[in-house]
Amino acid sequence: MYGDEDDLPDWFLKDEQRYNQIRIEVEPADLRLYRDRLKDVNVRTIKKVVEAKARKQRKLKNIMAKAKKKAEVITNNEELSQKEKAFEVNKLYKKAMAPLQKKETKYVVMKKMNKGHKPKGVKGPYKLVDKRMKKDKYAANKREAKKGKKHVKQSKPRPQKKARKA
């Protein structure tokens, strides 16, 4: 029964040797120390994420600096009125920020003829959906809109009884 290791296959013995080991007793203070070290490592942000954010900030700074120079030229222009200047500066900043804005995904309803292919006339990011997905998305939006409001059940008005003729 127990201790009969002669009859067991080699692969089983290796497996037992690998996984059935006696647990080493560790002091709780040491365990806490190692856990704290791991926490510090896990909290730290990933290097490439930090670099990507820094690149994005640098790009934004450069774009805003260029836009600011152009805006100064517009504001110093004496020929334009204050309203026109404000409109031009607003347009300039909007145009400068356009590449950084995330483009909205267009939903394209699939039909049998263009199943899985990008239809003509669709530019930018898109997502192919079928009718069921479209209905599900509509229902989810309805639920979200309804969540904030108090739902009061409307009762239908009772039909009036007709007076009998005598």
Short mmCIF file of N, CA and C in Angstrom, two decimals:
data_model
loop_
_atom_site.label_atom_id
_atom_site.label_comp_id
_atom_site.label_asym_id
_atom_site.label_seq_id
_atom_site.Cartn_x
_atom_site.Cartn_y
_atom_site.Cartn_z
N MET A 1 0.83 -1.18 0.00
CA MET A 1 0.00 0.00 0.00
C MET A 1 0.87 1.25 0.00
N TYR A 2 1.07 1.83 1.20
CA TYR A 2 1.86 3.05 1.29
C TYR A 2 3.34 2.70 1.29
N GLY A 3 4.13 3.45 0.57
CA GLY A 3 5.56 3.20 0.52
C GLY A 3 5.96 2.19 -0.55
N ASP A 4 5.01 1.63 -1.28
CA ASP A 4 5.33 0.69 -2.36
C ASP A 4 5.65 1.48 -3.62
N GLU A 5 6.85 1.96 -3.72
CA GLU A 5 7.23 2.78 -4.86
C GLU A 5 7.88 1.94 -5.95
N ASP A 6 8.03 0.65 -5.73
CA ASP A 6 8.66 -0.22 -6.72
C ASP A 6 7.74 -0.46 -7.91
N ASP A 7 6.43 -0.54 -7.64
CA ASP A 7 5.47 -0.88 -8.70
C ASP A 7 5.05 0.34 -9.53
N LEU A 8 5.38 1.53 -9.08
CA LEU A 8 4.90 2.74 -9.75
C LEU A 8 5.77 3.09 -10.95
N PRO A 9 5.15 3.69 -12.00
CA PRO A 9 5.94 4.07 -13.18
C PRO A 9 6.86 5.26 -12.87
N ASP A 10 7.91 5.38 -13.67
CA ASP A 10 8.91 6.44 -13.45
C ASP A 10 8.32 7.84 -13.57
N TRP A 11 7.44 8.05 -14.57
CA TRP A 11 6.88 9.38 -14.77
C TRP A 11 6.07 9.82 -13.56
N PHE A 12 5.39 8.84 -12.92
CA PHE A 12 4.59 9.16 -11.74
C PHE A 12 5.48 9.55 -10.57
N LEU A 13 6.59 8.81 -10.40
CA LEU A 13 7.52 9.11 -9.31
C LEU A 13 8.14 10.49 -9.48
N LYS A 14 8.51 10.84 -10.72
CA LYS A 14 9.08 12.17 -10.99
C LYS A 14 8.06 13.26 -10.66
N ASP A 15 6.82 13.00 -11.06
CA ASP A 15 5.75 13.96 -10.81
C ASP A 15 5.54 14.15 -9.31
N GLU A 16 5.51 13.04 -8.58
CA GLU A 16 5.34 13.11 -7.12
C GLU A 16 6.49 13.87 -6.47
N GLN A 17 7.70 13.60 -6.95
CA GLN A 17 8.89 14.25 -6.39
C GLN A 17 8.84 15.76 -6.61
N ARG A 18 8.30 16.13 -7.76
CA ARG A 18 8.27 17.54 -8.12
C ARG A 18 7.22 18.32 -7.32
N TYR A 19 6.02 17.73 -7.19
CA TYR A 19 4.90 18.48 -6.61
C TYR A 19 4.60 18.16 -5.15
N ASN A 20 4.95 17.00 -4.67
CA ASN A 20 4.66 16.65 -3.28
C ASN A 20 5.88 16.90 -2.41
N GLN A 21 6.11 18.15 -2.11
CA GLN A 21 7.23 18.51 -1.26
C GLN A 21 6.70 19.08 0.05
N ILE A 22 7.51 18.97 1.07
CA ILE A 22 7.13 19.48 2.39
C ILE A 22 7.18 21.00 2.34
N ARG A 23 6.13 21.63 2.89
CA ARG A 23 6.08 23.10 2.90
C ARG A 23 7.09 23.66 3.88
N ILE A 24 7.77 24.69 3.46
CA ILE A 24 8.76 25.33 4.31
C ILE A 24 8.05 26.38 5.16
N GLU A 25 8.30 26.36 6.45
CA GLU A 25 7.68 27.32 7.35
C GLU A 25 8.39 28.67 7.20
N VAL A 26 7.61 29.71 6.96
CA VAL A 26 8.16 31.05 6.78
C VAL A 26 7.56 31.96 7.84
N GLU A 27 8.39 32.82 8.37
CA GLU A 27 7.93 33.77 9.39
C GLU A 27 6.94 34.75 8.75
N PRO A 28 5.88 35.10 9.46
CA PRO A 28 4.90 36.06 8.91
C PRO A 28 5.52 37.41 8.55
N ALA A 29 6.51 37.84 9.30
CA ALA A 29 7.16 39.13 9.02
C ALA A 29 7.88 39.07 7.67
N ASP A 30 8.56 37.95 7.40
CA ASP A 30 9.25 37.78 6.11
C ASP A 30 8.25 37.76 4.96
N LEU A 31 7.15 37.06 5.21
CA LEU A 31 6.10 36.96 4.18
C LEU A 31 5.55 38.35 3.85
N ARG A 32 5.32 39.16 4.89
CA ARG A 32 4.82 40.51 4.69
C ARG A 32 5.82 41.35 3.89
N LEU A 33 7.10 41.17 4.20
CA LEU A 33 8.16 41.91 3.51
C LEU A 33 8.14 41.60 2.01
N TYR A 34 8.06 40.33 1.66
CA TYR A 34 8.03 39.95 0.25
C TYR A 34 6.77 40.43 -0.46
N ARG A 35 5.64 40.39 0.25
CA ARG A 35 4.39 40.87 -0.34
C ARG A 35 4.46 42.37 -0.61
N ASP A 36 5.05 43.12 0.32
CA ASP A 36 5.20 44.57 0.13
C ASP A 36 6.09 44.87 -1.07
N ARG A 37 7.15 44.09 -1.24
CA ARG A 37 8.03 44.27 -2.41
C ARG A 37 7.26 44.05 -3.70
N LEU A 38 6.44 42.99 -3.71
CA LEU A 38 5.64 42.70 -4.91
C LEU A 38 4.63 43.80 -5.18
N LYS A 39 4.05 44.35 -4.11
CA LYS A 39 3.09 45.45 -4.29
C LYS A 39 3.75 46.64 -4.97
N ASP A 40 4.96 46.97 -4.51
CA ASP A 40 5.70 48.10 -5.10
C ASP A 40 5.94 47.87 -6.59
N VAL A 41 6.29 46.65 -6.94
CA VAL A 41 6.56 46.33 -8.35
C VAL A 41 5.27 46.41 -9.16
N ASN A 42 4.17 45.92 -8.61
CA ASN A 42 2.91 45.89 -9.34
C ASN A 42 2.29 47.27 -9.51
N VAL A 43 2.54 48.16 -8.55
CA VAL A 43 1.96 49.51 -8.60
C VAL A 43 2.65 50.36 -9.66
N ARG A 44 3.94 50.12 -9.85
CA ARG A 44 4.72 50.92 -10.79
C ARG A 44 4.14 50.78 -12.20
N THR A 45 4.02 51.90 -12.90
CA THR A 45 3.48 51.86 -14.26
C THR A 45 4.51 51.28 -15.22
N ILE A 46 4.01 50.69 -16.28
CA ILE A 46 4.87 50.06 -17.27
C ILE A 46 5.62 51.15 -18.03
N LYS A 47 6.89 50.89 -18.30
CA LYS A 47 7.78 51.88 -18.90
C LYS A 47 7.26 52.35 -20.25
N LYS A 48 6.83 51.41 -21.10
CA LYS A 48 6.41 51.82 -22.44
C LYS A 48 5.11 52.63 -22.41
N VAL A 49 4.28 52.39 -21.39
CA VAL A 49 3.05 53.18 -21.25
C VAL A 49 3.41 54.62 -20.87
N VAL A 50 4.36 54.76 -19.95
CA VAL A 50 4.81 56.10 -19.54
C VAL A 50 5.42 56.83 -20.72
N GLU A 51 6.24 56.12 -21.51
CA GLU A 51 6.87 56.74 -22.69
C GLU A 51 5.82 57.17 -23.70
N ALA A 52 4.81 56.33 -23.92
CA ALA A 52 3.76 56.67 -24.88
C ALA A 52 2.99 57.91 -24.44
N LYS A 53 2.69 57.99 -23.14
CA LYS A 53 1.98 59.17 -22.62
C LYS A 53 2.84 60.43 -22.77
N ALA A 54 4.14 60.28 -22.53
CA ALA A 54 5.05 61.42 -22.67
C ALA A 54 5.12 61.88 -24.13
N ARG A 55 5.16 60.92 -25.06
CA ARG A 55 5.16 61.28 -26.50
C ARG A 55 3.89 62.02 -26.87
N LYS A 56 2.78 61.55 -26.35
CA LYS A 56 1.50 62.19 -26.65
C LYS A 56 1.48 63.62 -26.10
N GLN A 57 1.98 63.80 -24.88
CA GLN A 57 2.03 65.13 -24.28
C GLN A 57 2.94 66.07 -25.08
N ARG A 58 4.10 65.54 -25.52
CA ARG A 58 5.04 66.34 -26.30
C ARG A 58 4.40 66.77 -27.62
N LYS A 59 3.70 65.83 -28.26
CA LYS A 59 3.03 66.13 -29.53
C LYS A 59 1.97 67.21 -29.32
N LEU A 60 1.20 67.07 -28.24
CA LEU A 60 0.15 68.04 -27.93
C LEU A 60 0.75 69.42 -27.68
N LYS A 61 1.88 69.45 -26.96
CA LYS A 61 2.54 70.72 -26.66
C LYS A 61 3.00 71.42 -27.94
N ASN A 62 3.59 70.64 -28.86
CA ASN A 62 4.05 71.20 -30.13
C ASN A 62 2.88 71.74 -30.95
N ILE A 63 1.81 70.97 -31.02
CA ILE A 63 0.63 71.40 -31.78
C ILE A 63 0.06 72.69 -31.20
N MET A 64 -0.04 72.75 -29.86
CA MET A 64 -0.61 73.93 -29.22
C MET A 64 0.30 75.16 -29.40
N ALA A 65 1.62 74.94 -29.41
CA ALA A 65 2.55 76.06 -29.61
C ALA A 65 2.38 76.65 -31.00
N LYS A 66 2.26 75.77 -32.01
CA LYS A 66 2.07 76.25 -33.38
C LYS A 66 0.74 76.99 -33.51
N ALA A 67 -0.30 76.42 -32.89
CA ALA A 67 -1.62 77.05 -32.96
C ALA A 67 -1.61 78.41 -32.26
N LYS A 68 -0.87 78.50 -31.16
CA LYS A 68 -0.79 79.76 -30.41
C LYS A 68 -0.14 80.86 -31.25
N LYS A 69 0.94 80.49 -31.98
CA LYS A 69 1.60 81.47 -32.86
C LYS A 69 0.64 81.98 -33.92
N LYS A 70 -0.10 81.06 -34.53
CA LYS A 70 -1.06 81.46 -35.56
C LYS A 70 -2.17 82.32 -34.97
N ALA A 71 -2.60 81.97 -33.74
CA ALA A 71 -3.66 82.74 -33.08
C ALA A 71 -3.19 84.16 -32.78
N GLU A 72 -1.94 84.32 -32.40
CA GLU A 72 -1.40 85.66 -32.14
C GLU A 72 -1.42 86.51 -33.40
N VAL A 73 -1.09 85.89 -34.53
CA VAL A 73 -1.12 86.61 -35.81
C VAL A 73 -2.55 87.08 -36.10
N ILE A 74 -3.51 86.20 -35.84
CA ILE A 74 -4.91 86.54 -36.10
C ILE A 74 -5.37 87.67 -35.17
N THR A 75 -5.03 87.57 -33.88
CA THR A 75 -5.48 88.59 -32.92
C THR A 75 -4.83 89.95 -33.17
N ASN A 76 -3.62 89.96 -33.73
CA ASN A 76 -2.95 91.23 -34.04
C ASN A 76 -3.44 91.85 -35.35
N ASN A 77 -4.22 91.10 -36.10
CA ASN A 77 -4.75 91.59 -37.37
C ASN A 77 -5.81 92.66 -37.08
N GLU A 78 -5.60 93.87 -37.60
CA GLU A 78 -6.50 94.99 -37.34
C GLU A 78 -7.73 94.98 -38.26
N GLU A 79 -7.65 94.28 -39.37
CA GLU A 79 -8.73 94.30 -40.36
C GLU A 79 -9.97 93.53 -39.89
N LEU A 80 -9.78 92.52 -39.03
CA LEU A 80 -10.90 91.69 -38.58
C LEU A 80 -11.56 92.27 -37.33
N SER A 81 -12.87 92.04 -37.20
CA SER A 81 -13.58 92.49 -36.00
C SER A 81 -13.33 91.47 -34.88
N GLN A 82 -13.74 91.84 -33.67
CA GLN A 82 -13.53 90.96 -32.52
C GLN A 82 -14.24 89.62 -32.71
N LYS A 83 -15.46 89.69 -33.24
CA LYS A 83 -16.25 88.47 -33.45
C LYS A 83 -15.57 87.56 -34.47
N GLU A 84 -15.08 88.15 -35.55
CA GLU A 84 -14.40 87.36 -36.58
C GLU A 84 -13.11 86.76 -36.05
N LYS A 85 -12.39 87.55 -35.24
CA LYS A 85 -11.15 87.05 -34.64
C LYS A 85 -11.43 85.84 -33.75
N ALA A 86 -12.46 85.96 -32.91
CA ALA A 86 -12.82 84.86 -32.00
C ALA A 86 -13.19 83.61 -32.80
N PHE A 87 -13.96 83.81 -33.87
CA PHE A 87 -14.38 82.69 -34.71
C PHE A 87 -13.17 82.02 -35.36
N GLU A 88 -12.25 82.82 -35.89
CA GLU A 88 -11.05 82.29 -36.56
C GLU A 88 -10.15 81.52 -35.58
N VAL A 89 -9.97 82.10 -34.38
CA VAL A 89 -9.12 81.44 -33.38
C VAL A 89 -9.75 80.11 -32.95
N ASN A 90 -11.06 80.14 -32.74
CA ASN A 90 -11.77 78.92 -32.36
C ASN A 90 -11.62 77.84 -33.43
N LYS A 91 -11.78 78.25 -34.68
CA LYS A 91 -11.65 77.33 -35.82
C LYS A 91 -10.23 76.77 -35.89
N LEU A 92 -9.26 77.63 -35.63
CA LEU A 92 -7.84 77.23 -35.68
C LEU A 92 -7.54 76.16 -34.62
N TYR A 93 -7.99 76.40 -33.39
CA TYR A 93 -7.73 75.43 -32.32
C TYR A 93 -8.47 74.11 -32.57
N LYS A 94 -9.67 74.20 -33.09
CA LYS A 94 -10.43 72.99 -33.40
C LYS A 94 -9.72 72.16 -34.46
N LYS A 95 -9.17 72.84 -35.46
CA LYS A 95 -8.44 72.16 -36.53
C LYS A 95 -7.14 71.55 -36.00
N ALA A 96 -6.49 72.25 -35.07
CA ALA A 96 -5.23 71.75 -34.49
C ALA A 96 -5.47 70.49 -33.66
N MET A 97 -6.59 70.43 -32.97
CA MET A 97 -6.88 69.29 -32.10
C MET A 97 -7.51 68.11 -32.85
N ALA A 98 -7.90 68.30 -34.10
CA ALA A 98 -8.60 67.26 -34.86
C ALA A 98 -7.84 65.94 -34.95
N PRO A 99 -6.53 65.94 -35.23
CA PRO A 99 -5.84 64.65 -35.33
C PRO A 99 -5.77 63.88 -34.01
N LEU A 100 -5.85 64.58 -32.89
CA LEU A 100 -5.78 63.91 -31.59
C LEU A 100 -7.12 63.35 -31.14
N GLN A 101 -8.21 63.83 -31.74
CA GLN A 101 -9.52 63.34 -31.37
C GLN A 101 -9.72 61.92 -31.90
N LYS A 102 -10.34 61.08 -31.09
CA LYS A 102 -10.60 59.71 -31.52
C LYS A 102 -11.77 59.73 -32.50
N LYS A 103 -11.56 59.08 -33.64
CA LYS A 103 -12.61 59.07 -34.65
C LYS A 103 -13.72 58.12 -34.22
N GLU A 104 -14.95 58.54 -34.47
CA GLU A 104 -16.10 57.75 -34.07
C GLU A 104 -16.26 56.55 -35.01
N THR A 105 -16.54 55.41 -34.44
CA THR A 105 -16.72 54.19 -35.22
C THR A 105 -18.09 54.21 -35.88
N LYS A 106 -18.10 53.94 -37.18
CA LYS A 106 -19.37 53.87 -37.89
C LYS A 106 -19.84 52.42 -37.87
N TYR A 107 -21.13 52.22 -37.61
CA TYR A 107 -21.70 50.89 -37.62
C TYR A 107 -22.32 50.65 -38.99
N VAL A 108 -21.88 49.59 -39.65
CA VAL A 108 -22.38 49.26 -40.97
C VAL A 108 -23.16 47.96 -40.84
N VAL A 109 -24.43 47.99 -41.20
CA VAL A 109 -25.28 46.80 -41.09
C VAL A 109 -24.95 45.86 -42.24
N MET A 110 -24.59 44.62 -41.89
CA MET A 110 -24.23 43.63 -42.91
C MET A 110 -25.48 43.12 -43.61
N LYS A 111 -25.31 42.90 -44.89
CA LYS A 111 -26.36 42.25 -45.67
C LYS A 111 -25.69 41.09 -46.38
N LYS A 112 -26.48 40.23 -46.98
CA LYS A 112 -25.92 39.03 -47.60
C LYS A 112 -24.94 39.35 -48.71
N MET A 113 -25.19 40.42 -49.44
CA MET A 113 -24.35 40.71 -50.61
C MET A 113 -22.92 41.12 -50.22
N ASN A 114 -22.74 41.85 -49.11
CA ASN A 114 -21.39 42.28 -48.73
C ASN A 114 -21.00 41.76 -47.36
N LYS A 115 -21.24 40.49 -47.14
CA LYS A 115 -20.97 39.88 -45.84
C LYS A 115 -19.47 39.88 -45.57
N GLY A 116 -19.06 40.59 -44.51
CA GLY A 116 -17.65 40.58 -44.10
C GLY A 116 -16.75 41.50 -44.89
N HIS A 117 -17.27 42.31 -45.80
CA HIS A 117 -16.43 43.21 -46.59
C HIS A 117 -16.80 44.66 -46.29
N LYS A 118 -15.82 45.53 -46.44
CA LYS A 118 -16.06 46.96 -46.22
C LYS A 118 -16.86 47.51 -47.39
N PRO A 119 -18.02 48.09 -47.14
CA PRO A 119 -18.83 48.63 -48.23
C PRO A 119 -18.20 49.89 -48.81
N LYS A 120 -18.59 50.21 -50.03
CA LYS A 120 -18.09 51.42 -50.68
C LYS A 120 -18.66 52.65 -49.96
N GLY A 121 -17.87 53.70 -49.93
CA GLY A 121 -18.35 54.96 -49.36
C GLY A 121 -18.16 55.08 -47.86
N VAL A 122 -17.57 54.08 -47.20
CA VAL A 122 -17.35 54.17 -45.76
C VAL A 122 -15.89 54.52 -45.53
N LYS A 123 -15.66 55.65 -44.86
CA LYS A 123 -14.29 56.09 -44.56
C LYS A 123 -14.08 56.05 -43.06
N GLY A 124 -12.85 55.81 -42.66
CA GLY A 124 -12.51 55.80 -41.24
C GLY A 124 -12.87 54.49 -40.58
N PRO A 125 -12.80 54.47 -39.24
CA PRO A 125 -13.08 53.22 -38.52
C PRO A 125 -14.55 52.82 -38.64
N TYR A 126 -14.76 51.52 -38.80
CA TYR A 126 -16.13 51.03 -38.93
C TYR A 126 -16.24 49.67 -38.27
N LYS A 127 -17.48 49.26 -37.98
CA LYS A 127 -17.72 47.95 -37.40
C LYS A 127 -18.91 47.35 -38.12
N LEU A 128 -18.71 46.13 -38.61
CA LEU A 128 -19.80 45.45 -39.29
C LEU A 128 -20.71 44.82 -38.25
N VAL A 129 -21.98 45.11 -38.35
CA VAL A 129 -22.96 44.56 -37.41
C VAL A 129 -24.12 43.96 -38.18
N ASP A 130 -24.86 43.09 -37.51
CA ASP A 130 -26.06 42.56 -38.14
C ASP A 130 -27.27 43.17 -37.44
N LYS A 131 -28.45 42.84 -37.91
CA LYS A 131 -29.67 43.47 -37.38
C LYS A 131 -29.84 43.19 -35.88
N ARG A 132 -29.51 41.98 -35.47
CA ARG A 132 -29.67 41.60 -34.07
C ARG A 132 -28.80 42.49 -33.17
N MET A 133 -27.52 42.70 -33.57
CA MET A 133 -26.62 43.54 -32.78
C MET A 133 -27.12 44.97 -32.71
N LYS A 134 -27.69 45.44 -33.81
CA LYS A 134 -28.20 46.80 -33.87
C LYS A 134 -29.36 46.96 -32.87
N LYS A 135 -30.23 45.95 -32.84
CA LYS A 135 -31.37 46.00 -31.92
C LYS A 135 -30.91 45.90 -30.47
N ASP A 136 -29.90 45.06 -30.23
CA ASP A 136 -29.37 44.93 -28.87
C ASP A 136 -28.76 46.23 -28.39
N LYS A 137 -28.03 46.91 -29.26
CA LYS A 137 -27.39 48.18 -28.91
C LYS A 137 -28.46 49.24 -28.61
N TYR A 138 -29.50 49.26 -29.42
CA TYR A 138 -30.60 50.20 -29.22
C TYR A 138 -31.27 49.95 -27.87
N ALA A 139 -31.50 48.67 -27.55
CA ALA A 139 -32.13 48.32 -26.28
C ALA A 139 -31.25 48.69 -25.09
N ALA A 140 -29.93 48.48 -25.24
CA ALA A 140 -29.00 48.82 -24.15
C ALA A 140 -29.00 50.32 -23.90
N ASN A 141 -29.04 51.12 -24.97
CA ASN A 141 -29.09 52.57 -24.82
C ASN A 141 -30.38 53.00 -24.14
N LYS A 142 -31.48 52.35 -24.48
CA LYS A 142 -32.77 52.65 -23.85
C LYS A 142 -32.72 52.37 -22.35
N ARG A 143 -32.11 51.21 -22.00
CA ARG A 143 -31.99 50.84 -20.59
C ARG A 143 -31.16 51.87 -19.83
N GLU A 144 -30.05 52.31 -20.43
CA GLU A 144 -29.19 53.31 -19.79
C GLU A 144 -29.94 54.62 -19.57
N ALA A 145 -30.71 55.02 -20.57
CA ALA A 145 -31.47 56.27 -20.47
C ALA A 145 -32.54 56.15 -19.39
N LYS A 146 -33.14 54.98 -19.29
CA LYS A 146 -34.22 54.76 -18.34
C LYS A 146 -33.68 54.66 -16.91
N LYS A 147 -32.41 54.25 -16.76
CA LYS A 147 -31.82 54.01 -15.44
C LYS A 147 -31.86 55.26 -14.56
N GLY A 148 -31.59 56.42 -15.14
CA GLY A 148 -31.54 57.65 -14.36
C GLY A 148 -32.90 58.18 -13.97
N LYS A 149 -33.91 57.86 -14.75
CA LYS A 149 -35.24 58.42 -14.52
C LYS A 149 -36.03 57.53 -13.57
N LYS A 150 -36.99 58.15 -12.88
CA LYS A 150 -37.90 57.39 -12.04
C LYS A 150 -38.99 56.84 -12.94
N HIS A 151 -39.23 55.56 -12.81
CA HIS A 151 -40.23 54.94 -13.67
C HIS A 151 -41.57 54.92 -12.94
N VAL A 152 -42.53 55.64 -13.46
CA VAL A 152 -43.86 55.66 -12.89
C VAL A 152 -44.78 54.93 -13.86
N LYS A 153 -45.42 53.88 -13.35
CA LYS A 153 -46.28 53.09 -14.21
C LYS A 153 -47.54 53.89 -14.53
N GLN A 154 -47.78 54.03 -15.80
CA GLN A 154 -48.96 54.76 -16.24
C GLN A 154 -50.13 53.79 -16.32
N SER A 155 -51.23 54.16 -15.70
CA SER A 155 -52.42 53.30 -15.82
C SER A 155 -53.30 53.86 -16.92
N LYS A 156 -53.88 52.95 -17.65
CA LYS A 156 -54.76 53.37 -18.74
C LYS A 156 -56.07 53.88 -18.14
N PRO A 157 -56.64 54.91 -18.74
CA PRO A 157 -57.92 55.39 -18.23
C PRO A 157 -59.02 54.35 -18.49
N ARG A 158 -59.89 54.20 -17.52
CA ARG A 158 -60.97 53.23 -17.68
C ARG A 158 -61.97 53.73 -18.70
N PRO A 159 -62.48 52.81 -19.49
CA PRO A 159 -63.51 53.25 -20.44
C PRO A 159 -64.80 53.61 -19.69
N GLN A 160 -65.44 54.66 -20.14
CA GLN A 160 -66.67 55.11 -19.50
C GLN A 160 -67.82 54.18 -19.88
N LYS A 161 -68.68 53.92 -18.89
CA LYS A 161 -69.85 53.10 -19.18
C LYS A 161 -70.85 53.95 -19.95
N LYS A 162 -71.40 53.32 -20.94
CA LYS A 162 -72.39 54.05 -21.74
C LYS A 162 -73.73 54.04 -21.02
N ALA A 163 -74.39 55.16 -21.08
CA ALA A 163 -75.70 55.28 -20.44
C ALA A 163 -76.73 54.54 -21.28
N ARG A 164 -77.58 53.76 -20.58
CA ARG A 164 -78.61 53.01 -21.30
C ARG A 164 -79.76 53.93 -21.67
N LYS A 165 -80.27 53.63 -22.81
CA LYS A 165 -81.44 54.39 -23.24
C LYS A 165 -82.68 53.73 -22.67
N ALA A 166 -83.57 54.50 -22.13
CA ALA A 166 -84.77 53.94 -21.51
C ALA A 166 -85.94 53.94 -22.42
#
